[in-house]
């Protein structure tokens, strides 16, 4: 195969696309939220873990209490290293995400160069499309494990298509330390490469992958008492198989087709979808793991959970596979034309890039509002609580991330992610938190009307104390929070009288 004449041109274009996409997201974040932050409260859970690891308090949410609430332990340790160096988790995490996205784009370009006949245009298009993918950009700057997982997956993809099967499969197995569902990719990789490997290579691949995955399971067992993190247990809601598959299919369609039942464009150009089908047919025998993972990850996820997360983040590992299949399929379709093949490829590719540029612009604005929401509600409450408490005070919450990071309090997780699962009244009786910080309707079955103030209050299991609302923090434009307003309740004696009406602050 001929080497590309100007490989640096494509690499430069991909890197410029990364800078343009992330630059827009950061501009929107700063313009809307006015200070840096994360676009999801879950990101702050990683931040709490990283801070505790870096400061010698162990792999824990509440210092000294081991619990496996972080889905990706490998990301916790990477973030802990950054915290040790910079004593901050926001800017370092964003820089890490940008570097991971840039590296992933270059690795995908290398994979496309290996599989395509034209060594310049298809790799260029693959790199730029990944760099401007709206869910990938959202993940790169959101403080989650998404960009690191993407990098490991793309590194494995690069090795796999270059027929370095063993190392490719081992890297895919390593991605389980970031997202457990990517175990499917390791299994498909081993199955697809099996006939191409010698017995010793196959044994090395199987045993090495088993050791990597097994160490992840044992780590969770040792830390949290279960082979998977508690986040997987809380998020898992297996239900009606067909309904779950249809729900997941609609979210998959959000990425490649457009919303089913709503007038909204897909996050990637629908022009790419027929090319993905063609690329899958072309590679199904040579590299069956690629189209199989693209199709089977959404289907397998739907077995244990009914949705793909905010902005389809659980499906992000499939995006480089879809782009690669689409670029290879598009090249094949264009080569069947009698003339102007390059012109048709360029025109179609440009249309895909412009499509993604348009959707990335909209998602970038949504990212800015996501950060504003988390800063304006959970972060504000955490900072406010820190001023009204002393170290060691206990609070009970239903969103543990930013409140836990900024409050400095011992946090009782009423949802059961970072605390043992107990009933709501039992949690109040056992811990006697100073403040209860919740969305009231989540626990409305335990509420009662205070006859004096006519406010909804909550009692602990033995009715020794009651919790009365004194502050509500709301959002004017809610794009990510489960509810528009979160309320703070203070503990008081059963016969005491709370505020007649809680103060309301809206951001």
Tab-separated table of C-alpha atoms in Angstrom:
chain	number	residue	atom	x	y	z
A	1	UNK	CA	0.000	0.000	0.000
A	2	UNK	CA	1.276	3.432	-0.895
A	3	UNK	CA	2.026	5.868	1.881
A	4	UNK	CA	0.065	9.125	1.921
A	5	UNK	CA	1.853	11.960	0.169
A	6	UNK	CA	1.055	14.555	2.830
A	7	UNK	CA	0.029	12.756	6.037
A	8	UNK	CA	0.695	15.857	8.102
A	9	UNK	CA	-2.044	17.767	6.257
A	10	UNK	CA	-4.753	15.389	7.449
A	11	UNK	CA	-3.333	15.280	10.960
A	12	UNK	CA	-3.231	19.071	11.112
A	13	UNK	CA	-6.813	19.332	9.846
A	14	UNK	CA	-8.020	16.867	12.487
A	15	UNK	CA	-6.208	18.722	15.257
A	16	UNK	CA	-7.640	22.042	14.079
A	17	UNK	CA	-11.096	20.466	14.115
A	18	UNK	CA	-10.506	19.321	17.694
A	19	UNK	CA	-9.468	22.837	18.698
A	20	UNK	CA	-12.439	24.383	16.888
A	21	UNK	CA	-14.966	22.006	18.454
A	22	UNK	CA	-13.636	22.133	21.995
A	23	UNK	CA	-13.012	25.865	21.673
A	24	UNK	CA	-16.668	26.444	20.865
A	25	UNK	CA	-17.831	24.288	23.760
A	26	UNK	CA	-15.531	26.102	26.171
A	27	UNK	CA	-16.666	29.482	24.848
A	28	UNK	CA	-20.313	28.497	25.328
A	29	UNK	CA	-19.560	27.179	28.806
A	30	UNK	CA	-17.844	30.357	29.920
A	31	UNK	CA	-20.424	32.636	28.282
A	32	UNK	CA	-23.414	30.874	29.819
A	33	UNK	CA	-22.142	29.494	33.130
A	34	UNK	CA	-19.607	32.322	33.774
A	35	UNK	CA	-17.228	29.919	35.499
A	36	UNK	CA	-15.779	26.537	34.664
A	37	UNK	CA	-17.440	23.356	35.778
A	38	UNK	CA	-18.822	20.018	34.731
A	39	UNK	CA	-21.909	19.287	32.679
A	40	UNK	CA	-23.090	16.419	34.868
A	41	UNK	CA	-23.192	15.878	38.625
A	42	UNK	CA	-21.732	12.381	38.148
A	43	UNK	CA	-18.446	14.017	37.132
A	44	UNK	CA	-18.112	15.452	40.625
A	45	UNK	CA	-18.358	11.930	42.070
A	46	UNK	CA	-15.143	11.133	40.204
A	47	UNK	CA	-13.700	14.389	41.557
A	48	UNK	CA	-14.479	13.410	45.159
A	49	UNK	CA	-12.838	10.018	44.680
A	50	UNK	CA	-9.802	11.551	43.007
A	51	UNK	CA	-9.396	14.121	45.779
A	52	UNK	CA	-9.599	11.462	48.484
A	53	UNK	CA	-7.106	9.192	46.720
A	54	UNK	CA	-4.706	12.099	46.157
A	55	UNK	CA	-4.922	13.306	49.757
A	56	UNK	CA	-4.379	9.884	51.313
A	57	UNK	CA	-7.967	9.092	52.296
A	58	UNK	CA	-8.161	6.014	50.116
A	59	UNK	CA	-10.481	4.902	47.354
A	60	UNK	CA	-13.578	6.322	48.996
A	61	UNK	CA	-16.344	8.873	48.733
A	62	UNK	CA	-16.559	9.591	52.443
A	63	UNK	CA	-12.942	9.505	53.673
A	64	UNK	CA	-12.015	6.118	55.077
A	65	UNK	CA	-15.138	4.311	53.844
A	66	UNK	CA	-14.376	2.065	50.896
A	67	UNK	CA	-17.164	1.890	48.344
A	68	UNK	CA	-17.048	1.154	44.605
A	69	UNK	CA	-19.308	3.934	43.367
A	70	UNK	CA	-17.072	5.122	40.517
A	71	UNK	CA	-17.765	3.256	37.269
A	72	UNK	CA	-14.224	3.699	35.923
A	73	UNK	CA	-11.533	3.165	38.596
A	74	UNK	CA	-8.769	3.812	36.069
A	75	UNK	CA	-10.124	7.312	35.489
A	76	UNK	CA	-10.206	7.917	39.256
A	77	UNK	CA	-6.483	7.191	39.497
A	78	UNK	CA	-5.663	9.360	36.464
A	79	UNK	CA	-7.678	12.248	37.912
A	80	UNK	CA	-6.081	11.717	41.317
A	81	UNK	CA	-2.675	12.141	39.694
A	82	UNK	CA	-3.799	15.402	38.137
A	83	UNK	CA	-5.190	16.612	41.467
A	84	UNK	CA	-1.878	15.804	43.154
A	85	UNK	CA	-0.075	17.978	40.621
A	86	UNK	CA	-2.493	20.894	40.258
A	87	UNK	CA	-4.804	20.722	43.318
A	88	UNK	CA	-7.701	21.149	40.913
A	89	UNK	CA	-9.888	18.781	38.927
A	90	UNK	CA	-11.736	21.031	36.476
A	91	UNK	CA	-9.164	22.532	34.097
A	92	UNK	CA	-6.813	19.499	34.218
A	93	UNK	CA	-9.716	17.170	33.391
A	94	UNK	CA	-10.728	19.333	30.444
A	95	UNK	CA	-7.162	19.435	29.110
A	96	UNK	CA	-6.946	15.656	29.496
A	97	UNK	CA	-10.213	15.311	27.577
A	98	UNK	CA	-8.962	17.510	24.729
A	99	UNK	CA	-5.692	15.575	24.483
A	100	UNK	CA	-7.578	12.263	24.473
A	101	UNK	CA	-9.900	13.480	21.709
A	102	UNK	CA	-6.973	14.708	19.594
A	103	UNK	CA	-5.137	11.404	20.026
A	104	UNK	CA	-8.287	9.409	19.265
A	105	UNK	CA	-8.826	11.345	16.029
A	106	UNK	CA	-5.249	10.645	14.885
A	107	UNK	CA	-5.573	6.949	15.750
A	108	UNK	CA	-8.841	6.690	13.824
A	109	UNK	CA	-7.162	8.357	10.851
A	110	UNK	CA	-4.448	5.703	10.990
A	111	UNK	CA	-7.047	2.935	11.045
A	112	UNK	CA	-8.881	4.475	8.075
A	113	UNK	CA	-5.609	4.847	6.180
A	114	UNK	CA	-4.981	1.137	6.650
A	115	UNK	CA	-8.398	0.122	5.321
A	116	UNK	CA	-8.938	2.640	2.509
A	117	UNK	CA	-7.534	2.719	-1.011
A	118	UNK	CA	-7.147	6.497	-1.100
A	119	UNK	CA	-4.677	7.230	1.701
A	120	UNK	CA	-5.587	10.901	2.116
A	121	UNK	CA	-9.262	11.811	1.806
A	122	UNK	CA	-10.954	8.977	3.791
A	123	UNK	CA	-8.527	9.230	6.752
A	124	UNK	CA	-8.922	13.013	6.756
A	125	UNK	CA	-12.705	12.724	6.830
A	126	UNK	CA	-12.623	10.089	9.592
A	127	UNK	CA	-10.418	12.216	11.823
A	128	UNK	CA	-12.437	15.397	11.334
A	129	UNK	CA	-15.795	13.676	11.874
A	130	UNK	CA	-14.643	12.172	15.165
A	131	UNK	CA	-13.177	15.524	16.243
A	132	UNK	CA	-16.508	17.266	15.608
A	133	UNK	CA	-18.810	14.548	16.954
A	134	UNK	CA	-21.201	16.345	19.362
A	135	UNK	CA	-21.439	13.526	21.955
A	136	UNK	CA	-17.672	13.047	21.864
A	137	UNK	CA	-17.060	16.775	22.394
A	138	UNK	CA	-19.590	16.810	25.239
A	139	UNK	CA	-17.807	13.876	26.852
A	140	UNK	CA	-14.327	15.343	26.323
A	141	UNK	CA	-15.129	18.443	28.406
A	142	UNK	CA	-17.599	16.963	30.870
A	143	UNK	CA	-15.186	15.551	33.454
A	144	UNK	CA	-16.257	11.928	32.966
A	145	UNK	CA	-14.315	8.833	31.906
A	146	UNK	CA	-15.665	9.176	28.346
A	147	UNK	CA	-12.580	10.655	26.567
A	148	UNK	CA	-10.110	8.269	28.206
A	149	UNK	CA	-12.315	5.309	27.320
A	150	UNK	CA	-12.554	6.627	23.752
A	151	UNK	CA	-8.760	6.856	23.535
A	152	UNK	CA	-8.242	3.284	24.761
A	153	UNK	CA	-10.915	2.007	22.355
A	154	UNK	CA	-9.385	3.899	19.410
A	155	UNK	CA	-5.883	2.714	20.298
A	156	UNK	CA	-7.168	-0.841	20.293
A	157	UNK	CA	-8.950	-0.206	16.994
A	158	UNK	CA	-5.739	1.152	15.477
A	159	UNK	CA	-3.808	-1.967	16.514
A	160	UNK	CA	-6.603	-4.326	15.491
A	161	UNK	CA	-6.935	-3.082	11.916
A	162	UNK	CA	-3.134	-3.197	11.609
A	163	UNK	CA	-3.460	-6.908	12.454
A	164	UNK	CA	-1.758	-6.605	15.806
A	165	UNK	CA	-4.584	-8.668	17.176
A	166	UNK	CA	-3.165	-9.528	20.585
A	167	UNK	CA	-2.393	-5.970	21.664
A	168	UNK	CA	-5.644	-4.674	20.193
A	169	UNK	CA	-7.713	-7.149	22.201
A	170	UNK	CA	-5.729	-6.486	25.380
A	171	UNK	CA	-6.355	-2.745	25.074
A	172	UNK	CA	-10.048	-3.385	24.527
A	173	UNK	CA	-10.033	-5.519	27.662
A	174	UNK	CA	-8.367	-2.641	29.530
A	175	UNK	CA	-11.249	-0.354	28.540
A	176	UNK	CA	-13.401	-2.348	30.985
A	177	UNK	CA	-11.634	-0.405	33.746
A	178	UNK	CA	-13.369	2.676	32.304
A	179	UNK	CA	-16.710	1.356	31.043
A	180	UNK	CA	-17.671	-2.231	32.007
A	181	UNK	CA	-19.924	-2.761	28.966
A	182	UNK	CA	-16.902	-2.578	26.660
A	183	UNK	CA	-16.146	-6.139	27.699
A	184	UNK	CA	-18.284	-6.927	24.654
A	185	UNK	CA	-15.625	-5.345	22.445
A	186	UNK	CA	-12.882	-7.511	23.941
A	187	UNK	CA	-14.982	-10.644	23.414
A	188	UNK	CA	-15.812	-9.740	19.818
A	189	UNK	CA	-12.186	-8.887	19.130
A	190	UNK	CA	-10.981	-12.259	20.377
A	191	UNK	CA	-13.702	-14.103	18.460
A	192	UNK	CA	-12.957	-12.195	15.248
A	193	UNK	CA	-9.200	-12.703	15.449
A	194	UNK	CA	-9.304	-16.292	16.660
A	195	UNK	CA	-8.585	-17.998	13.335
A	196	UNK	CA	-5.760	-15.590	12.577
A	197	UNK	CA	-3.890	-16.307	15.785
A	198	UNK	CA	-1.564	-19.167	16.596
A	199	UNK	CA	-2.462	-21.291	19.599
A	200	UNK	CA	0.064	-19.507	21.761
A	201	UNK	CA	-1.150	-16.088	20.627
A	202	UNK	CA	-4.774	-17.062	21.235
A	203	UNK	CA	-3.906	-18.366	24.702
A	204	UNK	CA	-1.994	-15.157	25.492
A	205	UNK	CA	-4.902	-13.016	24.297
A	206	UNK	CA	-7.549	-14.966	26.202
A	207	UNK	CA	-5.552	-15.277	29.416
A	208	UNK	CA	-4.321	-11.680	29.273
A	209	UNK	CA	-7.809	-10.319	28.676
A	210	UNK	CA	-9.225	-12.538	31.417
A	211	UNK	CA	-6.568	-11.273	33.833
A	212	UNK	CA	-7.343	-7.630	33.015
A	213	UNK	CA	-11.099	-8.064	33.291
A	214	UNK	CA	-10.744	-10.321	36.323
A	215	UNK	CA	-8.619	-7.753	38.144
A	216	UNK	CA	-11.354	-5.169	37.530
A	217	UNK	CA	-13.985	-7.494	39.000
A	218	UNK	CA	-11.788	-8.372	41.978
A	219	UNK	CA	-11.036	-4.699	42.619
A	220	UNK	CA	-14.733	-3.884	42.810
A	221	UNK	CA	-15.348	-6.929	45.024
A	222	UNK	CA	-12.577	-5.879	47.398
A	223	UNK	CA	-13.661	-2.247	47.541
A	224	UNK	CA	-17.425	-2.507	47.381
A	225	UNK	CA	-18.390	-6.116	48.058
A	226	UNK	CA	-19.692	-6.741	44.535
A	227	UNK	CA	-17.873	-7.510	41.281
A	228	UNK	CA	-19.339	-4.439	39.573
A	229	UNK	CA	-19.409	-0.858	40.872
A	230	UNK	CA	-22.512	0.212	42.764
A	231	UNK	CA	-23.202	2.711	39.963
A	232	UNK	CA	-23.957	-0.255	37.698
A	233	UNK	CA	-26.316	-1.706	40.299
A	234	UNK	CA	-28.181	1.585	40.767
A	235	UNK	CA	-28.430	2.234	37.003
A	236	UNK	CA	-29.472	-1.302	36.079
A	237	UNK	CA	-33.225	-1.512	35.575
A	238	UNK	CA	-33.937	-4.506	33.355
A	239	UNK	CA	-37.529	-4.483	32.226
A	240	UNK	CA	-39.593	-5.444	29.229
A	241	UNK	CA	-37.047	-6.647	26.670
A	242	UNK	CA	-38.809	-5.284	23.589
A	243	UNK	CA	-39.590	-1.937	25.194
A	244	UNK	CA	-35.977	-1.541	26.347
A	245	UNK	CA	-34.668	-2.431	22.891
A	246	UNK	CA	-36.995	0.103	21.264
A	247	UNK	CA	-35.968	2.821	23.738
A	248	UNK	CA	-32.283	2.132	23.098
A	249	UNK	CA	-32.930	2.077	19.352
A	250	UNK	CA	-34.424	5.552	19.553
A	251	UNK	CA	-31.340	6.830	21.344
A	252	UNK	CA	-29.081	5.146	18.801
A	253	UNK	CA	-31.155	6.876	16.116
A	254	UNK	CA	-30.456	10.220	17.821
A	255	UNK	CA	-26.816	9.735	16.861
A	256	UNK	CA	-27.094	8.551	13.255
A	257	UNK	CA	-30.613	9.102	11.956
A	258	UNK	CA	-32.586	11.697	13.877
A	259	UNK	CA	-35.188	11.546	16.583
A	260	UNK	CA	-37.970	9.036	16.165
A	261	UNK	CA	-41.170	10.853	16.998
A	262	UNK	CA	-39.638	14.328	17.160
A	263	UNK	CA	-38.491	16.828	14.553
A	264	UNK	CA	-34.799	16.874	15.363
A	265	UNK	CA	-31.738	16.158	13.261
A	266	UNK	CA	-29.410	13.303	14.098
A	267	UNK	CA	-26.166	14.297	15.760
A	268	UNK	CA	-24.294	12.911	12.758
A	269	UNK	CA	-25.268	13.269	9.116
A	270	UNK	CA	-27.898	10.779	7.979
A	271	UNK	CA	-25.936	10.697	4.694
A	272	UNK	CA	-23.407	8.557	6.521
A	273	UNK	CA	-25.873	5.836	7.490
A	274	UNK	CA	-26.128	4.079	4.063
A	275	UNK	CA	-22.345	4.238	3.847
A	276	UNK	CA	-22.109	2.569	7.278
A	277	UNK	CA	-24.218	-0.294	5.945
A	278	UNK	CA	-21.950	-0.650	2.912
A	279	UNK	CA	-18.816	-0.459	5.057
A	280	UNK	CA	-20.215	-3.142	7.353
A	281	UNK	CA	-20.811	-5.469	4.405
A	282	UNK	CA	-17.290	-4.830	3.108
A	283	UNK	CA	-15.598	-5.553	6.459
A	284	UNK	CA	-17.870	-8.206	7.964
A	285	UNK	CA	-15.576	-11.050	6.888
A	286	UNK	CA	-12.227	-9.306	7.219
A	287	UNK	CA	-12.837	-7.526	10.534
A	288	UNK	CA	-16.166	-8.795	11.921
A	289	UNK	CA	-15.613	-7.228	15.357
A	290	UNK	CA	-16.064	-3.717	13.907
A	291	UNK	CA	-19.637	-3.941	12.550
A	292	UNK	CA	-20.617	-6.408	15.278
A	293	UNK	CA	-19.679	-4.030	18.105
A	294	UNK	CA	-21.370	-1.113	16.365
A	295	UNK	CA	-24.650	-3.045	16.268
A	296	UNK	CA	-24.482	-5.183	19.389
A	297	UNK	CA	-23.411	-2.688	22.063
A	298	UNK	CA	-26.763	-0.810	22.041
A	299	UNK	CA	-28.679	-4.099	21.975
A	300	UNK	CA	-26.689	-5.571	24.868
A	301	UNK	CA	-26.932	-2.388	26.934
A	302	UNK	CA	-30.704	-2.444	26.594
A	303	UNK	CA	-30.801	-5.780	28.407
A	304	UNK	CA	-29.706	-4.196	31.697
A	305	UNK	CA	-30.601	-0.511	31.355
A	306	UNK	CA	-33.416	1.302	29.525
A	307	UNK	CA	-31.432	4.249	28.192
A	308	UNK	CA	-28.022	5.318	26.895
A	309	UNK	CA	-27.351	8.170	29.319
A	310	UNK	CA	-27.242	11.912	28.819
A	311	UNK	CA	-26.412	12.716	25.195
A	312	UNK	CA	-26.086	8.959	24.531
A	313	UNK	CA	-22.784	8.869	26.431
A	314	UNK	CA	-22.845	5.089	26.956
A	315	UNK	CA	-22.860	4.674	23.175
A	316	UNK	CA	-19.841	6.937	22.548
A	317	UNK	CA	-17.467	3.926	22.175
A	318	UNK	CA	-19.434	2.909	19.057
A	319	UNK	CA	-18.989	6.288	17.345
A	320	UNK	CA	-15.435	5.744	15.973
A	321	UNK	CA	-16.595	2.390	14.618
A	322	UNK	CA	-19.567	3.989	12.884
A	323	UNK	CA	-17.406	6.742	11.407
A	324	UNK	CA	-14.783	4.265	10.186
A	325	UNK	CA	-17.388	1.993	8.609
A	326	UNK	CA	-19.102	4.999	7.040
A	327	UNK	CA	-15.923	6.437	5.557
A	328	UNK	CA	-14.890	3.075	4.077
A	329	UNK	CA	-18.398	2.553	2.699
A	330	UNK	CA	-18.536	6.067	1.255
A	331	UNK	CA	-15.209	5.564	-0.482
A	332	UNK	CA	-16.465	2.315	-1.990
A	333	UNK	CA	-19.676	3.913	-3.239
A	334	UNK	CA	-17.800	6.839	-4.784
A	335	UNK	CA	-15.312	4.565	-6.530
A	336	UNK	CA	-18.173	2.864	-8.368
A	337	UNK	CA	-18.966	6.134	-10.107
A	338	UNK	CA	-17.624	6.515	-13.623
A	339	UNK	CA	-16.106	9.964	-13.050
A	340	UNK	CA	-15.599	12.777	-10.545
A	341	UNK	CA	-15.168	10.240	-7.740
A	342	UNK	CA	-13.023	12.506	-5.631
A	343	UNK	CA	-15.392	15.427	-6.153
A	344	UNK	CA	-18.396	13.381	-5.001
A	345	UNK	CA	-16.476	12.097	-1.971
A	346	UNK	CA	-15.367	15.613	-1.049
A	347	UNK	CA	-18.876	17.035	-1.493
A	348	UNK	CA	-20.483	14.281	0.586
A	349	UNK	CA	-17.782	14.494	3.239
A	350	UNK	CA	-18.118	18.266	3.430
A	351	UNK	CA	-21.880	17.910	3.845
A	352	UNK	CA	-21.295	15.498	6.756
A	353	UNK	CA	-18.816	17.901	8.364
A	354	UNK	CA	-21.190	20.859	8.003
A	355	UNK	CA	-24.047	18.779	9.407
A	356	UNK	CA	-21.980	17.919	12.461
A	357	UNK	CA	-20.810	21.501	12.771
A	358	UNK	CA	-24.434	22.616	12.971
A	359	UNK	CA	-25.430	20.009	15.576
A	360	UNK	CA	-22.191	20.564	17.527
A	361	UNK	CA	-23.064	24.251	17.749
A	362	UNK	CA	-26.409	23.402	19.360
A	363	UNK	CA	-24.971	20.779	21.683
A	364	UNK	CA	-22.202	23.206	22.678
A	365	UNK	CA	-24.851	25.652	23.870
A	366	UNK	CA	-26.584	22.816	25.739
A	367	UNK	CA	-23.224	21.966	27.334
A	368	UNK	CA	-22.923	25.540	28.559
A	369	UNK	CA	-26.358	25.351	30.155
A	370	UNK	CA	-25.556	21.942	31.647
A	371	UNK	CA	-22.560	23.452	33.429
A	372	UNK	CA	-24.640	26.444	34.512
A	373	UNK	CA	-27.258	24.098	35.956
A	374	UNK	CA	-24.814	22.022	37.978
A	375	UNK	CA	-22.947	25.126	39.167
A	376	UNK	CA	-26.167	26.976	39.934
A	377	UNK	CA	-27.825	24.171	41.866
A	378	UNK	CA	-25.629	21.380	43.245
A	379	UNK	CA	-22.358	23.342	43.412
A	380	UNK	CA	-24.058	26.390	44.928
A	381	UNK	CA	-25.751	24.211	47.542
A	382	UNK	CA	-22.458	22.493	48.356
A	383	UNK	CA	-20.646	25.802	48.804
A	384	UNK	CA	-23.533	27.244	50.852
A	385	UNK	CA	-23.644	24.146	53.058
A	386	UNK	CA	-19.890	24.385	53.694
A	387	UNK	CA	-20.408	27.856	55.192
A	388	UNK	CA	-23.155	26.643	57.554
A	389	UNK	CA	-21.500	23.433	58.772
A	390	UNK	CA	-18.314	22.324	60.471
A	391	UNK	CA	-16.063	19.486	59.279
A	392	UNK	CA	-17.599	16.172	60.217
A	393	UNK	CA	-21.218	17.328	60.065
A	394	UNK	CA	-23.544	14.943	58.277
A	395	UNK	CA	-25.909	15.770	55.431
A	396	UNK	CA	-28.278	13.484	53.523
A	397	UNK	CA	-28.700	14.118	49.793
A	398	UNK	CA	-29.991	12.540	46.603
A	399	UNK	CA	-27.350	14.116	44.318
A	400	UNK	CA	-23.994	13.394	45.920
A	401	UNK	CA	-21.425	14.727	43.424
A	402	UNK	CA	-20.897	18.484	43.631
A	403	UNK	CA	-22.580	18.757	47.027
A	404	UNK	CA	-20.183	16.161	48.401
A	405	UNK	CA	-17.132	17.788	46.801
A	406	UNK	CA	-17.791	21.357	47.936
A	407	UNK	CA	-19.558	20.861	51.280
A	408	UNK	CA	-16.767	18.979	53.058
A	409	UNK	CA	-19.439	17.095	55.009
A	410	UNK	CA	-20.038	13.424	55.613
A	411	UNK	CA	-22.589	12.576	52.915
A	412	UNK	CA	-25.397	10.054	53.247
A	413	UNK	CA	-26.520	9.037	49.773
A	414	UNK	CA	-30.261	8.448	49.900
A	415	UNK	CA	-30.181	6.765	46.475
A	416	UNK	CA	-27.694	4.138	47.623
A	417	UNK	CA	-24.810	4.862	45.267
A	418	UNK	CA	-22.159	5.808	47.847
A	419	UNK	CA	-23.988	4.609	50.967
A	420	UNK	CA	-25.645	1.318	51.927
A	421	UNK	CA	-29.194	0.972	50.640
A	422	UNK	CA	-31.632	1.698	53.444
A	423	UNK	CA	-35.124	3.100	53.662
A	424	UNK	CA	-35.454	6.868	53.730
A	425	UNK	CA	-36.702	7.066	57.369
A	426	UNK	CA	-34.010	4.606	58.501
A	427	UNK	CA	-31.297	6.783	56.973
A	428	UNK	CA	-32.613	9.798	58.869
A	429	UNK	CA	-32.789	7.884	62.138
A	430	UNK	CA	-29.382	6.220	61.782
A	431	UNK	CA	-27.337	9.250	60.703
A	432	UNK	CA	-29.393	12.167	62.046
A	433	UNK	CA	-28.075	14.503	59.321
A	434	UNK	CA	-27.949	18.210	60.050
A	435	UNK	CA	-29.438	18.967	56.633
A	436	UNK	CA	-31.586	17.027	54.230
A	437	UNK	CA	-30.995	18.161	50.624
A	438	UNK	CA	-33.382	16.586	48.136
A	439	UNK	CA	-35.925	16.805	45.360
A	440	UNK	CA	-38.984	16.391	47.631
A	441	UNK	CA	-41.147	14.516	45.150
A	442	UNK	CA	-38.598	11.696	45.011
A	443	UNK	CA	-39.537	10.924	48.611
A	444	UNK	CA	-43.118	12.136	48.696
A	445	UNK	CA	-44.325	8.813	50.134
A	446	UNK	CA	-42.520	9.731	53.380
A	447	UNK	CA	-43.678	13.350	53.565
A	448	UNK	CA	-46.263	14.811	55.913
A	449	UNK	CA	-47.936	18.214	56.206
A	450	UNK	CA	-46.840	20.296	59.153
A	451	UNK	CA	-50.129	21.599	60.625
A	452	UNK	CA	-48.503	24.866	61.752
A	453	UNK	CA	-46.554	25.893	58.647
A	454	UNK	CA	-48.537	23.899	56.067
A	455	UNK	CA	-45.190	22.787	54.595
A	456	UNK	CA	-44.210	19.247	53.641
A	457	UNK	CA	-41.858	17.895	56.312
A	458	UNK	CA	-40.121	14.558	56.847
A	459	UNK	CA	-39.742	12.485	60.023
A	460	UNK	CA	-37.087	9.951	60.891
A	461	UNK	CA	-38.003	6.338	61.613
A	462	UNK	CA	-38.768	6.830	65.316
A	463	UNK	CA	-40.262	10.328	64.818
A	464	UNK	CA	-37.712	11.882	67.196
A	465	UNK	CA	-36.810	14.573	64.691
A	466	UNK	CA	-38.462	16.250	61.780
A	467	UNK	CA	-36.918	17.990	58.781
A	468	UNK	CA	-38.458	21.277	57.743
A	469	UNK	CA	-37.636	23.209	54.535
A	470	UNK	CA	-35.822	26.522	54.822
A	471	UNK	CA	-34.221	27.059	51.388
A	472	UNK	CA	-34.989	26.179	47.788
A	473	UNK	CA	-32.490	26.536	44.944
A	474	UNK	CA	-34.028	26.603	41.475
A	475	UNK	CA	-33.017	26.878	37.830
A	476	UNK	CA	-34.528	29.282	35.325
A	477	UNK	CA	-33.480	27.177	32.325
A	478	UNK	CA	-33.089	23.559	33.334
A	479	UNK	CA	-31.346	21.330	30.784
A	480	UNK	CA	-29.738	18.585	32.877
A	481	UNK	CA	-31.069	18.479	36.441
A	482	UNK	CA	-33.762	15.948	37.340
A	483	UNK	CA	-35.961	18.668	38.827
A	484	UNK	CA	-36.135	22.453	38.582
A	485	UNK	CA	-35.769	23.070	42.320
A	486	UNK	CA	-33.851	21.345	45.105
A	487	UNK	CA	-34.795	22.034	48.721
A	488	UNK	CA	-32.744	22.135	51.911
A	489	UNK	CA	-34.371	20.880	55.117
A	490	UNK	CA	-32.997	21.433	58.597
A	491	UNK	CA	-33.274	18.980	61.460
A	492	UNK	CA	-35.288	20.110	64.451
A	493	UNK	CA	-37.295	18.701	67.318
A	494	UNK	CA	-40.635	17.157	66.540
A	495	UNK	CA	-42.562	20.002	68.193
A	496	UNK	CA	-40.414	22.828	66.864
A	497	UNK	CA	-41.781	25.115	64.189
A	498	UNK	CA	-39.855	25.696	60.980
A	499	UNK	CA	-40.047	28.539	58.497
A	500	UNK	CA	-43.532	29.349	57.268
A	501	UNK	CA	-42.171	29.499	53.734
A	502	UNK	CA	-38.685	28.526	52.550
A	503	UNK	CA	-36.533	31.153	50.878
A	504	UNK	CA	-36.254	30.557	47.128
A	505	UNK	CA	-33.095	31.377	45.149
A	506	UNK	CA	-33.191	30.959	41.382
A	507	UNK	CA	-30.110	30.845	39.131
